[in-house]
Amino acid sequence: MAIFEVTSIQQDKNTKRYCGRKCDWKKAGKLSVPAMNVNDSVTKTKFDNLYSCRESIIDSLKRSTDVMFGGKQVVLCGYGEVGKGCCQALKGLGCVVYITEIDPICALQA
């Protein structure tokens, strides 16, 4: 008798160590619990890139430049999820943000 019951499987983010067995189990029809790869999921990509970059870019810039950002002009290359987060953070500090983007949809969003 088991002490605990497995209810789901999550793939390790960095090493992807469960991928091979999980895929083999799924193909063989032996996967008895739900399994997901969180690292490649849409929600992880959208939220993690947006919010993590928004916070870390400001910390990195403050530590490396030691300048006040209010009124500074900043150019961001790209307006994907990372660019959106950086843009929000820099605008929050009072920067004038310019965006360069080759994708017309992302350019319209900017």
PDB file of C-alpha atoms in Angstrom:
ATOM      1  CA  MET A   1       0.000   0.000   0.000  1.00  0.00           C
ATOM      2  CA  ALA A   2       1.387   3.379  -1.049  1.00  0.00           C
ATOM      3  CA  ILE A   3       1.736   6.217   1.425  1.00  0.00           C
ATOM      4  CA  PHE A   4       0.746   8.780  -1.208  1.00  0.00           C
ATOM      5  CA  GLU A   5      -1.119   8.739  -4.479  1.00  0.00           C
ATOM      6  CA  VAL A   6       0.259  10.297  -7.687  1.00  0.00           C
ATOM      7  CA  THR A   7      -2.293  12.687  -9.172  1.00  0.00           C
ATOM      8  CA  SER A   8      -0.255  14.303 -11.954  1.00  0.00           C
ATOM      9  CA  ILE A   9       3.181  14.532 -13.545  1.00  0.00           C
ATOM     10  CA  GLN A  10       5.065  17.742 -14.273  1.00  0.00           C
ATOM     11  CA  GLN A  11       8.131  17.846 -16.465  1.00  0.00           C
ATOM     12  CA  ASP A  12      11.277  19.306 -14.948  1.00  0.00           C
ATOM     13  CA  LYS A  13      11.734  22.805 -16.378  1.00  0.00           C
ATOM     14  CA  ASN A  14      15.477  22.787 -17.010  1.00  0.00           C
ATOM     15  CA  THR A  15      16.578  19.197 -17.487  1.00  0.00           C
ATOM     16  CA  LYS A  16      13.393  17.842 -19.113  1.00  0.00           C
ATOM     17  CA  ARG A  17      14.228  14.584 -17.363  1.00  0.00           C
ATOM     18  CA  TYR A  18      10.710  13.095 -17.502  1.00  0.00           C
ATOM     19  CA  CYS A  19      10.017  13.766 -21.182  1.00  0.00           C
ATOM     20  CA  GLY A  20      11.294  10.473 -22.562  1.00  0.00           C
ATOM     21  CA  ARG A  21       9.405   8.248 -20.141  1.00  0.00           C
ATOM     22  CA  LYS A  22       6.267  10.382 -20.267  1.00  0.00           C
ATOM     23  CA  CYS A  23       6.163  10.243 -24.066  1.00  0.00           C
ATOM     24  CA  ASP A  24       6.771   6.478 -24.070  1.00  0.00           C
ATOM     25  CA  TRP A  25       4.042   5.924 -21.476  1.00  0.00           C
ATOM     26  CA  LYS A  26       1.577   8.060 -23.398  1.00  0.00           C
ATOM     27  CA  LYS A  27       2.217   6.203 -26.670  1.00  0.00           C
ATOM     28  CA  ALA A  28       1.841   2.848 -24.933  1.00  0.00           C
ATOM     29  CA  GLY A  29      -1.411   3.930 -23.291  1.00  0.00           C
ATOM     30  CA  LYS A  30       0.072   3.389 -19.820  1.00  0.00           C
ATOM     31  CA  LEU A  31      -0.071   6.982 -18.620  1.00  0.00           C
ATOM     32  CA  SER A  32      -2.608   6.741 -15.809  1.00  0.00           C
ATOM     33  CA  VAL A  33      -2.453  10.359 -14.610  1.00  0.00           C
ATOM     34  CA  PRO A  34      -2.494  13.726 -16.418  1.00  0.00           C
ATOM     35  CA  ALA A  35       0.944  14.946 -17.518  1.00  0.00           C
ATOM     36  CA  MET A  36       1.943  18.365 -18.751  1.00  0.00           C
ATOM     37  CA  ASN A  37       5.044  20.174 -19.867  1.00  0.00           C
ATOM     38  CA  VAL A  38       4.687  23.501 -18.072  1.00  0.00           C
ATOM     39  CA  ASN A  39       7.801  25.002 -19.653  1.00  0.00           C
ATOM     40  CA  ASP A  40       6.320  24.879 -23.171  1.00  0.00           C
ATOM     41  CA  SER A  41       2.787  25.900 -22.201  1.00  0.00           C
ATOM     42  CA  VAL A  42       1.227  29.077 -23.589  1.00  0.00           C
ATOM     43  CA  THR A  43       0.320  30.417 -20.156  1.00  0.00           C
ATOM     44  CA  LYS A  44       3.873  30.031 -18.858  1.00  0.00           C
ATOM     45  CA  THR A  45       5.293  31.757 -21.918  1.00  0.00           C
ATOM     46  CA  LYS A  46       2.840  34.651 -21.840  1.00  0.00           C
ATOM     47  CA  PHE A  47       2.946  35.378 -18.113  1.00  0.00           C
ATOM     48  CA  ASP A  48       6.513  34.445 -17.228  1.00  0.00           C
ATOM     49  CA  ASN A  49       8.109  36.409 -20.058  1.00  0.00           C
ATOM     50  CA  LEU A  50       5.910  39.459 -19.504  1.00  0.00           C
ATOM     51  CA  TYR A  51       6.055  39.769 -15.718  1.00  0.00           C
ATOM     52  CA  SER A  52       9.530  38.386 -15.033  1.00  0.00           C
ATOM     53  CA  CYS A  53      11.168  40.637 -17.594  1.00  0.00           C
ATOM     54  CA  ARG A  54       9.209  43.633 -16.408  1.00  0.00           C
ATOM     55  CA  GLU A  55      10.689  43.293 -12.938  1.00  0.00           C
ATOM     56  CA  SER A  56      14.186  42.087 -13.795  1.00  0.00           C
ATOM     57  CA  ILE A  57      14.957  44.660 -16.511  1.00  0.00           C
ATOM     58  CA  ILE A  58      14.495  47.550 -14.099  1.00  0.00           C
ATOM     59  CA  ASP A  59      16.641  45.922 -11.434  1.00  0.00           C
ATOM     60  CA  SER A  60      19.392  45.162 -13.956  1.00  0.00           C
ATOM     61  CA  LEU A  61      19.385  48.653 -15.443  1.00  0.00           C
ATOM     62  CA  LYS A  62      19.412  50.356 -12.051  1.00  0.00           C
ATOM     63  CA  ARG A  63      22.321  48.245 -10.828  1.00  0.00           C
ATOM     64  CA  SER A  64      24.408  48.573 -13.987  1.00  0.00           C
ATOM     65  CA  THR A  65      23.866  52.246 -14.889  1.00  0.00           C
ATOM     66  CA  ASP A  66      23.176  54.048 -11.596  1.00  0.00           C
ATOM     67  CA  VAL A  67      21.145  56.782 -13.353  1.00  0.00           C
ATOM     68  CA  MET A  68      17.702  58.281 -12.882  1.00  0.00           C
ATOM     69  CA  PHE A  69      15.300  57.115 -15.598  1.00  0.00           C
ATOM     70  CA  GLY A  70      12.648  59.835 -15.502  1.00  0.00           C
ATOM     71  CA  GLY A  71      12.501  61.613 -18.876  1.00  0.00           C
ATOM     72  CA  LYS A  72      15.153  59.414 -20.516  1.00  0.00           C
ATOM     73  CA  GLN A  73      14.529  58.280 -24.102  1.00  0.00           C
ATOM     74  CA  VAL A  74      14.718  54.510 -24.539  1.00  0.00           C
ATOM     75  CA  VAL A  75      14.600  52.396 -27.710  1.00  0.00           C
ATOM     76  CA  LEU A  76      13.298  48.822 -27.426  1.00  0.00           C
ATOM     77  CA  CYS A  77      13.983  46.382 -30.247  1.00  0.00           C
ATOM     78  CA  GLY A  78      10.959  44.103 -30.545  1.00  0.00           C
ATOM     79  CA  TYR A  79       7.515  44.142 -28.980  1.00  0.00           C
ATOM     80  CA  GLY A  80       6.933  40.516 -28.097  1.00  0.00           C
ATOM     81  CA  GLU A  81       6.123  39.393 -24.572  1.00  0.00           C
ATOM     82  CA  VAL A  82       9.532  40.470 -23.268  1.00  0.00           C
ATOM     83  CA  GLY A  83       9.361  43.823 -25.061  1.00  0.00           C
ATOM     84  CA  LYS A  84       5.875  44.482 -23.679  1.00  0.00           C
ATOM     85  CA  GLY A  85       7.068  43.866 -20.127  1.00  0.00           C
ATOM     86  CA  CYS A  86      10.133  46.066 -20.583  1.00  0.00           C
ATOM     87  CA  CYS A  87       8.014  48.822 -22.130  1.00  0.00           C
ATOM     88  CA  GLN A  88       5.557  48.788 -19.213  1.00  0.00           C
ATOM     89  CA  ALA A  89       8.360  48.936 -16.670  1.00  0.00           C
ATOM     90  CA  LEU A  90      10.250  51.741 -18.384  1.00  0.00           C
ATOM     91  CA  LYS A  91       7.100  53.814 -18.905  1.00  0.00           C
ATOM     92  CA  GLY A  92       6.348  53.318 -15.220  1.00  0.00           C
ATOM     93  CA  LEU A  93       9.686  54.962 -14.424  1.00  0.00           C
ATOM     94  CA  GLY A  94       8.817  57.950 -16.602  1.00  0.00           C
ATOM     95  CA  CYS A  95      10.881  57.059 -19.675  1.00  0.00           C
ATOM     96  CA  VAL A  96       9.911  58.029 -23.207  1.00  0.00           C
ATOM     97  CA  VAL A  97       9.867  54.639 -24.956  1.00  0.00           C
ATOM     98  CA  TYR A  98      10.337  54.086 -28.695  1.00  0.00           C
ATOM     99  CA  ILE A  99       9.687  50.649 -30.198  1.00  0.00           C
ATOM    100  CA  THR A 100      11.214  49.060 -33.300  1.00  0.00           C
ATOM    101  CA  GLU A 101       9.316  46.035 -34.614  1.00  0.00           C
ATOM    102  CA  ILE A 102       9.224  44.119 -37.910  1.00  0.00           C
ATOM    103  CA  ASP A 103       5.996  42.198 -37.254  1.00  0.00           C
ATOM    104  CA  PRO A 104       3.072  44.422 -38.336  1.00  0.00           C
ATOM    105  CA  ILE A 105       0.676  43.029 -35.700  1.00  0.00           C
ATOM    106  CA  CYS A 106       3.112  43.639 -32.854  1.00  0.00           C
ATOM    107  CA  ALA A 107       3.903  47.070 -34.308  1.00  0.00           C
ATOM    108  CA  LEU A 108       0.211  47.978 -34.151  1.00  0.00           C
ATOM    109  CA  GLN A 109       0.026  46.796 -30.556  1.00  0.00           C
ATOM    110  CA  ALA A 110       2.990  48.993 -29.660  1.00  0.00           C
TER     111      ALA A 110
END
